[in-house]
CSV table of C-alpha atoms in Angstrom, one decimal:
chain,number,residue,atom,x,y,z
A,1,MET,CA,-0.4,-37.8,-4.8
A,2,LYS,CA,-1.2,-35.0,-7.2
A,3,LYS,CA,-4.7,-33.5,-6.7
A,4,GLU,CA,-6.5,-32.3,-9.9
A,5,TYR,CA,-8.9,-29.3,-10.0
A,6,ASP,CA,-10.8,-27.4,-12.7
A,7,ILE,CA,-9.4,-24.1,-11.4
A,8,LEU,CA,-6.3,-23.4,-9.2
A,9,VAL,CA,-6.0,-19.9,-7.8
A,10,ILE,CA,-2.6,-18.7,-6.6
A,11,GLY,CA,-2.9,-16.0,-3.9
A,12,SER,CA,-5.9,-15.2,-1.7
A,13,GLY,CA,-6.1,-11.5,-2.2
A,14,LEU,CA,-9.5,-10.1,-2.9
A,15,GLY,CA,-9.1,-10.7,-6.7
A,16,GLY,CA,-8.2,-14.4,-6.1
A,17,LEU,CA,-11.1,-15.0,-3.7
A,18,VAL,CA,-13.7,-13.3,-5.8
A,19,SER,CA,-12.6,-15.2,-8.9
A,20,ALA,CA,-12.6,-18.4,-7.0
A,21,LEU,CA,-16.1,-17.9,-5.7
A,22,VAL,CA,-17.6,-16.8,-9.0
A,23,LEU,CA,-16.2,-20.0,-10.6
A,24,ALA,CA,-17.1,-22.3,-7.6
A,25,LYS,CA,-20.7,-21.0,-7.9
A,26,GLU,CA,-20.7,-22.3,-11.4
A,27,GLY,CA,-20.0,-25.8,-10.1
A,28,LEU,CA,-16.3,-25.9,-10.9
A,29,LYS,CA,-13.8,-27.7,-8.7
A,30,VAL,CA,-11.7,-24.9,-7.3
A,31,CYS,CA,-8.6,-24.7,-5.0
A,32,VAL,CA,-6.9,-21.5,-3.6
A,33,LEU,CA,-3.3,-21.5,-2.4
A,34,GLU,CA,-2.0,-18.8,0.0
A,35,LYS,CA,1.6,-18.4,1.2
A,36,ASN,CA,0.8,-16.5,4.4
A,37,ASN,CA,-0.8,-17.3,7.7
A,38,GLN,CA,-3.7,-15.0,7.0
A,39,TYR,CA,-5.9,-14.9,3.8
A,40,GLY,CA,-6.9,-11.7,2.1
A,41,GLY,CA,-3.9,-9.8,0.9
A,42,ASN,CA,-4.7,-6.1,1.5
A,43,LEU,CA,-7.8,-7.2,3.4
A,44,GLN,CA,-5.6,-8.5,6.3
A,45,THR,CA,-6.1,-7.1,9.8
A,46,PHE,CA,-4.0,-7.6,12.9
A,47,SER,CA,-4.9,-7.5,16.6
A,48,ARG,CA,-3.0,-5.6,19.3
A,49,ASP,CA,-4.2,-4.8,22.8
A,50,LYS,CA,-7.4,-6.6,21.9
A,51,LEU,CA,-8.1,-4.0,19.2
A,52,ILE,CA,-8.3,-4.7,15.5
A,53,PHE,CA,-6.3,-2.7,13.0
A,54,ASP,CA,-6.7,-2.7,9.2
A,55,THR,CA,-3.6,-2.9,7.0
A,56,GLY,CA,-5.1,-1.8,3.8
A,57,VAL,CA,-8.9,-1.3,3.8
A,58,HIS,CA,-9.9,1.7,5.9
A,59,TYR,CA,-13.3,2.4,4.2
A,60,LEU,CA,-15.4,1.2,1.3
A,61,GLY,CA,-17.6,3.0,-1.2
A,62,GLY,CA,-20.6,2.0,-3.3
A,63,LEU,CA,-22.2,-0.3,-0.8
A,64,SER,CA,-25.7,1.2,-0.4
A,65,LYS,CA,-28.6,-0.6,-2.0
A,66,GLY,CA,-28.5,-0.7,-5.8
A,67,GLN,CA,-24.9,0.7,-6.0
A,68,ASN,CA,-22.2,-1.2,-7.8
A,69,LEU,CA,-20.1,-2.8,-5.0
A,70,ASN,CA,-23.3,-3.7,-3.2
A,71,ARG,CA,-24.5,-5.6,-6.3
A,72,PHE,CA,-21.2,-7.5,-6.8
A,73,PHE,CA,-21.1,-8.4,-3.1
A,74,SER,CA,-24.8,-9.5,-3.2
A,75,TYR,CA,-24.0,-11.8,-6.1
A,76,LEU,CA,-21.2,-13.2,-4.0
A,77,GLU,CA,-23.7,-13.7,-1.1
A,78,ILE,CA,-21.7,-11.8,1.4
A,79,MET,CA,-23.5,-8.4,1.4
A,80,ASP,CA,-26.1,-9.2,4.1
A,81,GLU,CA,-23.5,-10.5,6.5
A,82,LEU,CA,-21.1,-7.6,6.3
A,83,GLU,CA,-21.1,-5.5,9.5
A,84,LEU,CA,-20.9,-1.9,8.3
A,85,HIS,CA,-20.9,1.5,9.8
A,86,LYS,CA,-21.9,4.5,7.6
A,87,MET,CA,-19.4,7.4,7.8
A,88,ASP,CA,-20.4,11.1,8.2
A,89,GLU,CA,-22.7,11.9,5.4
A,90,ASP,CA,-21.7,15.6,5.4
A,91,GLY,CA,-18.0,14.8,5.2
A,92,TYR,CA,-16.6,11.3,5.1
A,93,ASP,CA,-13.3,12.7,4.1
A,94,ARG,CA,-12.0,16.1,5.4
A,95,ILE,CA,-9.1,17.9,3.7
A,96,SER,CA,-6.8,20.2,5.6
A,97,PHE,CA,-3.6,22.2,5.1
A,98,ASP,CA,-0.9,23.4,7.5
A,99,ASP,CA,-1.6,27.1,7.3
A,100,GLU,CA,-5.4,26.9,7.8
A,101,ASN,CA,-7.8,25.8,10.5
A,102,ILE,CA,-10.4,24.6,8.1
A,103,GLU,CA,-11.4,21.0,7.3
A,104,TYR,CA,-12.9,21.0,3.8
A,105,PRO,CA,-15.5,18.2,3.5
A,106,HIS,CA,-16.1,15.6,0.9
A,107,ALA,CA,-19.8,14.7,1.4
A,108,GLN,CA,-21.9,11.6,0.4
A,109,GLY,CA,-24.4,12.1,-2.4
A,110,TYR,CA,-23.6,14.4,-5.3
A,111,GLU,CA,-26.0,17.1,-4.3
A,112,ASN,CA,-24.7,17.1,-0.8
A,113,PHE,CA,-21.1,17.1,-2.1
A,114,VAL,CA,-21.8,20.3,-4.0
A,115,GLU,CA,-23.8,21.8,-1.1
A,116,GLN,CA,-21.1,21.2,1.6
A,117,LEU,CA,-18.3,22.6,-0.5
A,118,SER,CA,-20.3,25.5,-1.7
A,119,ALA,CA,-20.4,26.7,1.9
A,120,TYR,CA,-16.7,27.3,1.6
A,121,PHE,CA,-16.6,28.3,-2.1
A,122,PRO,CA,-20.0,30.0,-2.8
A,123,GLU,CA,-18.9,31.4,-6.2
A,124,GLU,CA,-17.8,27.9,-7.4
A,125,ARG,CA,-21.2,26.1,-7.2
A,126,ASP,CA,-21.5,25.8,-11.0
A,127,ASN,CA,-17.9,24.5,-11.3
A,128,LEU,CA,-18.6,22.0,-8.6
A,129,GLU,CA,-21.7,20.8,-10.4
A,130,ASN,CA,-19.7,20.4,-13.6
A,131,TYR,CA,-17.0,18.5,-11.8
A,132,CYS,CA,-19.6,16.0,-10.4
A,133,GLU,CA,-21.3,15.6,-13.8
A,134,GLU,CA,-18.0,14.8,-15.5
A,135,ILE,CA,-17.0,12.3,-12.8
A,136,GLN,CA,-20.3,10.4,-13.3
A,137,TYR,CA,-19.9,10.5,-17.1
A,138,VAL,CA,-16.4,9.1,-17.1
A,139,CYS,CA,-17.5,6.3,-14.8
A,140,SER,CA,-20.4,5.5,-17.1
A,141,GLN,CA,-17.8,4.8,-19.9
A,142,PHE,CA,-16.2,1.9,-18.1
A,143,PRO,CA,-17.0,-1.7,-18.7
A,144,ARG,CA,-18.6,-3.4,-15.8
A,145,TYR,CA,-18.4,-0.2,-13.6
A,146,HIS,CA,-22.2,-0.3,-13.7
A,147,VAL,CA,-22.1,-4.1,-13.2
A,148,VAL,CA,-23.3,-5.0,-16.7
A,149,GLY,CA,-23.2,-3.1,-20.0
A,150,LYS,CA,-20.4,-1.6,-21.9
A,151,GLU,CA,-18.0,-4.0,-23.6
A,152,SER,CA,-14.9,-1.9,-24.2
A,153,TYR,CA,-13.0,1.1,-23.0
A,154,ASN,CA,-13.6,4.6,-24.5
A,155,GLU,CA,-10.0,5.2,-25.4
A,156,GLU,CA,-10.4,9.0,-25.5
A,157,ILE,CA,-11.4,9.0,-21.9
A,158,LEU,CA,-8.3,7.0,-20.9
A,159,HIS,CA,-6.1,9.9,-22.1
A,160,LEU,CA,-7.8,12.6,-20.0
A,161,ASN,CA,-5.3,14.0,-17.5
A,162,THR,CA,-6.2,14.8,-13.9
A,163,ARG,CA,-4.3,18.0,-13.7
A,164,ARG,CA,-5.5,19.4,-17.0
A,165,PHE,CA,-9.1,18.4,-16.1
A,166,ILE,CA,-9.1,19.9,-12.6
A,167,GLU,CA,-7.5,23.2,-13.9
A,168,SER,CA,-10.2,23.4,-16.6
A,169,VAL,CA,-13.0,23.0,-14.0
A,170,THR,CA,-11.8,25.7,-11.6
A,171,GLN,CA,-9.2,28.4,-11.3
A,172,ASN,CA,-9.4,28.5,-7.5
A,173,LYS,CA,-6.1,26.9,-6.3
A,174,THR,CA,-7.6,26.0,-2.9
A,175,LEU,CA,-10.6,24.2,-4.4
A,176,GLN,CA,-8.3,22.4,-6.8
A,177,ALA,CA,-6.3,21.1,-3.9
A,178,VAL,CA,-9.5,20.2,-2.0
A,179,LEU,CA,-11.0,18.2,-4.9
A,180,LEU,CA,-7.7,16.2,-5.2
A,181,GLY,CA,-7.3,15.9,-1.4
A,182,SER,CA,-8.1,12.2,-1.2
A,183,ASN,CA,-5.5,11.3,-3.8
A,184,PHE,CA,-3.9,9.0,-1.3
A,185,LEU,CA,-6.4,6.5,-2.6
A,186,TYR,CA,-4.5,6.3,-5.9
A,187,ALA,CA,-1.0,7.1,-4.5
A,188,GLY,CA,-0.8,10.8,-4.6
A,189,ASP,CA,0.0,11.6,-8.2
A,190,SER,CA,-2.6,14.1,-9.4
A,191,GLU,CA,-0.3,15.5,-12.0
A,192,ASN,CA,0.2,12.6,-14.4
A,193,VAL,CA,-2.5,10.1,-13.5
A,194,PRO,CA,-5.3,9.6,-15.9
A,195,PHE,CA,-8.5,11.4,-14.8
A,196,TYR,CA,-10.5,8.1,-14.9
A,197,VAL,CA,-8.4,6.8,-12.0
A,198,HIS,CA,-9.5,9.8,-9.9
A,199,ALA,CA,-13.1,9.6,-11.1
A,200,LEU,CA,-13.6,5.9,-10.5
A,201,THR,CA,-12.0,6.2,-7.0
A,202,VAL,CA,-13.9,9.3,-5.9
A,203,ASN,CA,-17.3,8.4,-7.3
A,204,SER,CA,-17.4,5.2,-5.3
A,205,TYR,CA,-17.2,7.1,-2.0
A,206,ILE,CA,-19.4,10.0,-3.0
A,207,GLN,CA,-22.1,7.4,-3.7
A,208,SER,CA,-21.7,6.1,-0.1
A,209,ALA,CA,-18.9,5.6,2.4
A,210,TYR,CA,-18.7,2.9,5.0
A,211,LYS,CA,-16.3,1.4,7.5
A,212,CYS,CA,-16.1,-2.4,8.2
A,213,VAL,CA,-16.9,-2.7,11.8
A,214,LYS,CA,-14.5,-5.5,12.5
A,215,GLY,CA,-11.9,-4.6,9.9
A,216,GLY,CA,-11.6,-5.5,6.2
A,217,SER,CA,-10.7,-9.1,7.0
A,218,GLN,CA,-14.4,-9.8,7.5
A,219,ILE,CA,-14.7,-9.6,3.7
A,220,SER,CA,-12.1,-12.3,3.2
A,221,LYS,CA,-13.5,-14.5,6.0
A,222,LEU,CA,-17.0,-14.3,4.4
A,223,LEU,CA,-15.7,-15.1,1.0
A,224,ILE,CA,-13.8,-18.1,2.3
A,225,ARG,CA,-16.8,-19.4,4.2
A,226,LYS,CA,-18.8,-19.2,1.0
A,227,LEU,CA,-16.1,-20.9,-1.0
A,228,ARG,CA,-16.1,-23.8,1.4
A,229,GLN,CA,-19.9,-24.0,1.1
A,230,TYR,CA,-19.5,-24.3,-2.6
A,231,GLY,CA,-17.0,-27.2,-2.1
A,232,ALA,CA,-13.8,-25.2,-2.8
A,233,GLU,CA,-10.5,-26.0,-1.0
A,234,VAL,CA,-8.5,-23.1,0.5
A,235,HIS,CA,-5.0,-23.7,1.9
A,236,LYS,CA,-2.7,-21.3,3.7
A,237,HIS,CA,1.1,-21.8,4.2
A,238,SER,CA,1.2,-23.0,0.6
A,239,GLU,CA,3.6,-20.8,-1.3
A,240,VAL,CA,3.8,-21.7,-5.0
A,241,SER,CA,7.5,-22.0,-5.9
A,242,GLU,CA,7.3,-23.6,-9.4
A,243,PHE,CA,5.1,-23.9,-12.5
A,244,ILE,CA,5.3,-27.2,-14.4
A,245,PHE,CA,4.5,-27.0,-18.1
A,246,ASN,CA,3.4,-29.6,-20.7
A,247,GLU,CA,5.3,-29.9,-23.9
A,248,ASN,CA,2.6,-27.8,-25.7
A,249,ASN,CA,3.4,-24.8,-23.4
A,250,THR,CA,0.2,-25.1,-21.2
A,251,LEU,CA,0.5,-25.1,-17.5
A,252,ALA,CA,0.0,-28.6,-16.1
A,253,SER,CA,0.5,-28.1,-12.3
A,254,VAL,CA,2.2,-26.1,-9.6
A,255,LYS,CA,4.5,-27.1,-6.8
A,256,THR,CA,4.6,-25.4,-3.4
A,257,LYS,CA,7.7,-24.8,-1.2
A,258,SER,CA,6.7,-27.8,0.9
A,259,GLY,CA,6.9,-30.0,-2.2
A,260,LYS,CA,3.1,-30.6,-2.8
A,261,GLU,CA,1.9,-30.6,-6.4
A,262,TYR,CA,-1.5,-29.3,-7.5
A,263,ALA,CA,-2.7,-30.0,-11.1
A,264,ALA,CA,-5.6,-28.1,-12.8
A,265,LYS,CA,-7.2,-27.5,-16.1
A,266,GLN,CA,-6.9,-23.7,-15.7
A,267,PHE,CA,-5.0,-21.4,-13.4
A,268,ILE,CA,-5.5,-17.9,-12.1
A,269,SER,CA,-2.6,-15.9,-10.7
A,270,ASN,CA,-3.5,-13.4,-8.0
A,271,VAL,CA,0.1,-12.8,-7.0
A,272,GLU,CA,2.1,-9.7,-8.0
A,273,ILE,CA,2.6,-9.6,-11.8
A,274,ARG,CA,6.5,-9.7,-11.5
A,275,SER,CA,6.3,-12.7,-9.3
A,276,THR,CA,4.0,-14.4,-11.8
A,277,ILE,CA,6.5,-13.6,-14.6
A,278,LYS,CA,9.3,-15.3,-12.5
A,279,LEU,CA,7.2,-18.4,-12.1
A,280,ILE,CA,6.3,-18.6,-15.8
A,281,GLY,CA,9.9,-18.1,-16.8
A,282,GLU,CA,10.9,-15.1,-19.0
A,283,ASP,CA,11.8,-17.3,-22.0
A,284,ARG,CA,8.1,-18.3,-22.3
A,285,LEU,CA,6.9,-14.7,-22.7
A,286,LYS,CA,7.2,-12.2,-25.6
A,287,LYS,CA,10.1,-9.8,-25.1
A,288,SER,CA,7.9,-6.8,-25.8
A,289,PHE,CA,5.4,-7.8,-23.0
A,290,LEU,CA,8.3,-8.5,-20.6
A,291,ASN,CA,10.0,-5.1,-21.3
A,292,ARG,CA,6.7,-3.3,-20.9
A,293,VAL,CA,5.8,-4.8,-17.5
A,294,LEU,CA,9.4,-4.5,-16.2
A,295,SER,CA,9.4,-0.8,-17.2
A,296,TRP,CA,6.3,0.0,-15.0
A,297,LYS,CA,7.1,2.1,-12.0
A,298,PRO,CA,5.6,0.9,-8.7
A,299,VAL,CA,3.3,3.2,-6.9
A,300,SER,CA,4.8,4.5,-3.6
A,301,SER,CA,4.7,2.5,-0.4
A,302,CYS,CA,3.8,3.8,3.0
A,303,PHE,CA,4.6,3.9,6.7
A,304,SER,CA,1.8,3.3,9.1
A,305,VAL,CA,1.5,4.2,12.7
A,306,TYR,CA,-1.2,2.4,14.8
A,307,ILE,CA,-2.0,4.2,18.0
A,308,VAL,CA,-3.8,2.6,21.0
A,309,LEU,CA,-5.3,5.3,23.1
A,310,LYS,CA,-6.0,5.5,26.8
A,311,PRO,CA,-9.8,5.1,27.5
A,312,ASN,CA,-12.1,8.1,27.1
A,313,CYS,CA,-9.4,10.6,26.4
A,314,LEU,CA,-9.9,11.8,22.8
A,315,PRO,CA,-13.2,12.2,20.8
A,316,ASN,CA,-13.8,9.8,18.0
A,317,PHE,CA,-14.4,11.3,14.5
A,318,ASN,CA,-16.5,9.4,11.9
A,319,TYR,CA,-14.4,10.5,8.9
A,320,ASN,CA,-10.8,10.4,7.5
A,321,ILE,CA,-8.5,13.4,7.6
A,322,TYR,CA,-6.2,14.0,4.7
A,323,HIS,CA,-3.6,16.5,5.8
A,324,TYR,CA,-1.1,18.3,3.6
A,325,SER,CA,1.8,20.7,4.5
A,326,SER,CA,0.6,23.0,1.6
A,327,GLU,CA,-1.9,23.1,-1.3
A,328,ASP,CA,0.9,22.5,-3.8
A,329,GLN,CA,1.8,19.3,-2.0
A,330,VAL,CA,-1.4,17.7,-3.2
A,331,TRP,CA,-0.4,17.5,-6.9
A,332,ASN,CA,2.3,14.9,-6.3
A,333,ALA,CA,2.1,14.0,-2.6
A,334,TYR,CA,4.1,10.9,-2.9
A,335,ARG,CA,7.2,13.0,-3.6
A,336,TYR,CA,8.5,14.2,-0.3
A,337,LYS,CA,11.6,15.7,1.3
A,338,LYS,CA,13.0,13.2,3.9
A,339,GLU,CA,13.8,16.0,6.3
A,340,ALA,CA,10.2,17.3,6.1
A,341,TRP,CA,8.5,13.9,6.4
A,342,PRO,CA,5.5,13.5,6.9
A,343,GLU,CA,4.5,16.3,4.5
A,344,THR,CA,1.1,14.6,4.2
A,345,TYR,CA,-0.8,11.9,6.1
A,346,MET,CA,-4.2,10.2,6.3
A,347,LEU,CA,-5.6,9.8,9.7
A,348,SER,CA,-8.6,7.6,10.7
A,349,SER,CA,-10.2,6.9,14.1
A,350,MET,CA,-12.0,3.9,15.6
A,351,PRO,CA,-14.7,4.4,18.2
A,352,SER,CA,-14.5,2.7,21.7
A,353,LYS,CA,-16.9,-0.2,21.9
A,354,HIS,CA,-18.5,1.0,25.2
A,355,HIS,CA,-18.2,4.8,24.8
A,356,PRO,CA,-18.4,5.4,21.0
A,357,GLU,CA,-18.1,9.1,21.4
A,358,PHE,CA,-14.4,8.5,22.3
A,359,ALA,CA,-11.7,7.0,20.1
A,360,GLU,CA,-10.0,3.8,21.1
A,361,SER,CA,-7.4,3.9,18.3
A,362,PHE,CA,-6.0,6.0,15.5
A,363,THR,CA,-4.2,4.9,12.3
A,364,ALA,CA,-2.0,7.4,10.5
A,365,ILE,CA,-0.4,6.6,7.2
A,366,SER,CA,2.1,8.6,5.1
A,367,TYR,CA,4.1,7.9,1.9
A,368,MET,CA,7.4,6.2,2.2
A,369,ASP,CA,9.8,5.3,-0.6
A,370,PHE,CA,11.2,1.8,-0.6
A,371,ASP,CA,14.7,3.3,-0.8
A,372,GLU,CA,14.4,4.3,2.8
A,373,VAL,CA,14.2,0.7,3.9
A,374,LYS,CA,16.4,-0.8,1.1
A,375,GLN,CA,19.3,-1.7,3.4
A,376,TRP,CA,17.0,-4.3,5.1
A,377,GLU,CA,15.5,-5.6,1.9
A,378,ASN,CA,17.0,-9.1,2.4
A,379,THR,CA,15.2,-9.6,5.7
A,380,VAL,CA,11.8,-11.2,6.0
A,381,ASN,CA,9.4,-11.0,8.9
A,382,THR,CA,5.9,-12.4,9.0
A,383,VAL,CA,3.9,-14.5,11.4
A,384,ALA,CA,4.7,-17.6,9.2
A,385,ASP,CA,8.3,-16.7,8.9
A,386,GLU,CA,9.6,-14.7,11.9
A,387,HIS,CA,13.0,-12.9,11.9
A,388,GLU,CA,14.2,-9.8,13.5
A,389,ARG,CA,15.4,-7.0,11.2
A,390,GLY,CA,17.9,-5.6,13.7
A,391,VAL,CA,18.5,-2.7,16.0
A,392,GLN,CA,19.1,-0.1,13.3
A,393,TYR,CA,15.7,-0.9,11.7
A,394,GLU,CA,14.0,-0.5,15.1
A,395,LYS,CA,15.8,2.8,15.6
A,396,PHE,CA,14.7,4.0,12.1
A,397,LYS,CA,11.1,3.1,12.8
A,398,MET,CA,11.2,4.9,16.2
A,399,GLU,CA,12.5,8.1,14.6
A,400,LYS,CA,9.8,8.0,11.9
A,401,THR,CA,7.1,7.3,14.6
A,402,GLU,CA,8.2,10.3,16.7
A,403,LYS,CA,8.0,12.6,13.6
A,404,MET,CA,4.5,11.3,12.8
A,405,ILE,CA,3.3,11.9,16.4
A,406,ASP,CA,4.8,15.4,16.4
A,407,ALA,CA,2.8,16.2,13.2
A,408,LEU,CA,-0.4,14.7,14.6
A,409,GLU,CA,0.0,16.6,17.9
A,410,LYS,CA,-0.3,19.9,16.0
A,411,ARG,CA,-3.6,18.7,14.6
A,412,ILE,CA,-4.9,17.0,17.8
A,413,PRO,CA,-3.4,18.8,20.9
A,414,GLY,CA,-3.1,16.4,23.8
A,415,LEU,CA,-2.5,13.3,21.7
A,416,LYS,CA,0.8,12.5,23.2
A,417,HIS,CA,-0.6,12.3,26.7
A,418,ALA,CA,-3.5,10.1,25.4
A,419,ILE,CA,-1.2,7.4,23.9
A,420,LYS,CA,-1.2,4.0,25.5
A,421,ARG,CA,0.9,2.0,22.9
A,422,ILE,CA,2.2,2.4,19.4
A,423,TYR,CA,2.7,-0.2,16.6
A,424,THR,CA,4.1,0.5,13.1
A,425,SER,CA,4.5,-1.1,9.7
A,426,SER,CA,6.9,-0.1,6.9
A,427,PRO,CA,7.2,-0.8,3.2
A,428,LEU,CA,8.9,-4.1,4.2
A,429,SER,CA,5.8,-5.2,6.2
A,430,TYR,CA,3.6,-4.5,3.2
A,431,ARG,CA,6.0,-6.4,0.9
A,432,ASP,CA,6.2,-9.4,3.2
A,433,TYR,CA,2.5,-9.7,4.1
A,434,ILE,CA,0.9,-8.6,0.9
A,435,GLY,CA,3.5,-9.7,-1.7
A,436,SER,CA,3.5,-6.3,-3.5
A,437,PHE,CA,6.6,-5.3,-5.4
A,438,GLU,CA,8.7,-3.1,-3.0
A,439,GLY,CA,5.6,-2.8,-0.8
A,440,ASN,CA,3.7,-0.7,-3.2
A,441,MET,CA,0.2,0.2,-2.1
A,442,TYR,CA,-1.7,0.0,-5.4
A,443,GLY,CA,0.2,-1.8,-8.2
A,444,TYR,CA,1.8,0.5,-10.7
A,445,MET,CA,1.9,4.1,-11.7
A,446,LYS,CA,-0.6,5.0,-14.5
A,447,ASN,CA,0.1,7.8,-16.9
A,448,SER,CA,-2.4,9.7,-19.1
A,449,ASP,CA,0.2,10.1,-21.8
A,450,ASN,CA,0.3,6.4,-22.3
A,451,PRO,CA,-2.6,4.8,-20.5
A,452,LEU,CA,-2.5,1.5,-22.3
A,453,LYS,CA,1.0,0.8,-21.3
A,454,THR,CA,-0.1,-0.3,-17.8
A,455,MET,CA,-3.2,-2.2,-18.9
A,456,VAL,CA,-3.0,-5.9,-19.2
A,457,SER,CA,-5.5,-8.5,-20.4
A,458,PRO,CA,-6.5,-11.1,-17.8
A,459,ARG,CA,-5.5,-13.6,-20.5
A,460,THR,CA,-1.8,-14.5,-20.8
A,461,LYS,CA,0.2,-16.1,-23.6
A,462,ILE,CA,-0.1,-19.3,-21.7
A,463,ASP,CA,-3.5,-20.6,-22.9
A,464,ASN,CA,-4.8,-21.8,-19.5
A,465,LEU,CA,-3.3,-19.1,-17.2
A,466,PHE,CA,-5.2,-16.0,-16.3
A,467,LEU,CA,-4.3,-12.9,-14.2
A,468,THR,CA,-6.3,-11.0,-11.6
A,469,GLY,CA,-5.6,-8.5,-8.8
A,470,GLN,CA,-4.5,-4.9,-8.3
A,471,SER,CA,-1.4,-5.1,-10.6
A,472,VAL,CA,-3.9,-5.9,-13.5
A,473,ASN,CA,-5.6,-2.6,-14.5
A,474,MET,CA,-7.7,-1.2,-11.6
A,475,HIS,CA,-6.9,-1.2,-7.8
A,476,GLY,CA,-9.0,-0.7,-4.7
A,477,ILE,CA,-11.8,-2.9,-3.4
A,478,LEU,CA,-14.2,-2.0,-6.3
A,479,GLY,CA,-11.5,-2.0,-9.0
A,480,VAL,CA,-10.1,-5.4,-8.0
A,481,THR,CA,-13.7,-6.9,-7.7
A,482,ILE,CA,-14.5,-5.7,-11.2
A,483,GLY,CA,-11.2,-7.1,-12.4
A,484,ALA,CA,-12.0,-10.5,-10.9
A,485,PHE,CA,-15.4,-10.6,-12.7
A,486,ASN,CA,-13.6,-9.7,-15.9
A,487,THR,CA,-11.1,-12.5,-15.4
A,488,CYS,CA,-14.0,-14.9,-14.9
A,489,ALA,CA,-15.6,-13.6,-18.0
A,490,GLU,CA,-12.6,-14.7,-20.0
A,491,ILE,CA,-13.0,-18.2,-18.6
A,492,LEU,CA,-16.8,-18.6,-18.6
A,493,GLY,CA,-17.7,-16.1,-21.4
A,494,LYS,CA,-19.0,-12.6,-21.0
A,495,GLU,CA,-22.6,-13.6,-21.6
A,496,THR,CA,-22.6,-16.0,-18.7
A,497,ILE,CA,-21.2,-13.4,-16.3
A,498,ASP,CA,-23.6,-10.7,-17.5
A,499,SER,CA,-26.7,-13.0,-17.2
A,500,ARG,CA,-25.6,-14.0,-13.6
A,501,LEU,CA,-25.2,-10.3,-12.6
A,502,ASP,CA,-28.3,-9.2,-14.5
A,503,SER,CA,-30.4,-11.6,-12.3
A,504,MET,CA,-29.3,-9.5,-9.3
A,505,THR,CA,-31.2,-6.4,-10.4
């Protein structure tokens, strides 16, 4: 029996779940299909030693009252139930370099941001104020960044280059590196990336920075609970393997690997754009579009080390550390020398439940090229589909882990003695669990020389098929949420979405 829906969403990453919920709230009959054992894409968490670890979402911005993500989440009816912990207001991110003992703070609130950095760069106060003004101006130029308002992109702003902008703001090389220090959030390319990517990312956290108390998966759990309240169906272990078209080139239904068929009037793909293209079939798409998408370079992937600590050994810190071997490394941190790995890392800490002044776990992440794991690319290993990758792979991971621990020990003396257990994930883990191309963290590289090359409309050439997710325009929790509302605006009409969101103010 073929079930028929108004909307079928393929993939339960944040973009898919938000789109599904917006449409279900409008009374449409919605179904979401997910291939994995856990919903949520980058929101997934895993549990080891009774502790929860995040795979992708380590902190969230813009969640204080009246701020953009707060307003979107309020409309989705999940804001009040999120368990959040505010990060250090005087430095939610700290930037450090090998040859210094200083941790330069990124503080919450623009005045405070300027204040805290002026302590280290007193002669740069005016430049810091200019930087903050420009960030806010660029953000104001983006459709839906302020929830409702602007209809189209200001193309001039898309071409602003991060490097040229930062160099125009200050001549101080250390301050340049500090301002770019959290570029891990957009994959470490501060040389070529458009300035708007930097601005949209950083602004969100300067507004406010929070951690999810029980990991990012609480967002997907709350969205799914709401979806079910609105009568939507959500199915896991349901990998879509085939699109079935009508003779007039509209999508009629999809088939899953297990042979079930789902029909719908309209479809939203929240899976990786290359995977979507495979399902559509290249012959149904314009050559120019195909060549453009296939020419995109994936953003770097990463290697993560999850450290379970012995009780009450090391102090907790309520911020993230972004560490670089040198100030120069900041400009394109994703390019690294294998022998010097990790030249940069992000480190975050989780407090002990009973003694919050101590840390119970650390997560350390560094860039890793897919090439480093390419020899195992034909292996798959997930909870739903378990396979070993072999002895060589385990040896490779062990070597990388030891290098990471050595690097962290320099920063946190005594770490090695405080370790109880270690778990890791490689670019293959990200690829298998999240479905990203070559395990990339945030979709595809954007370039200020040709910013429109990597921008895709949520509408496809197939009349009733729409796109959402991080490989369509903006990444990150906020970027993907905005993208999902834009996808729904294509289906319901911009006026409908605007009036719904307007009612939230």
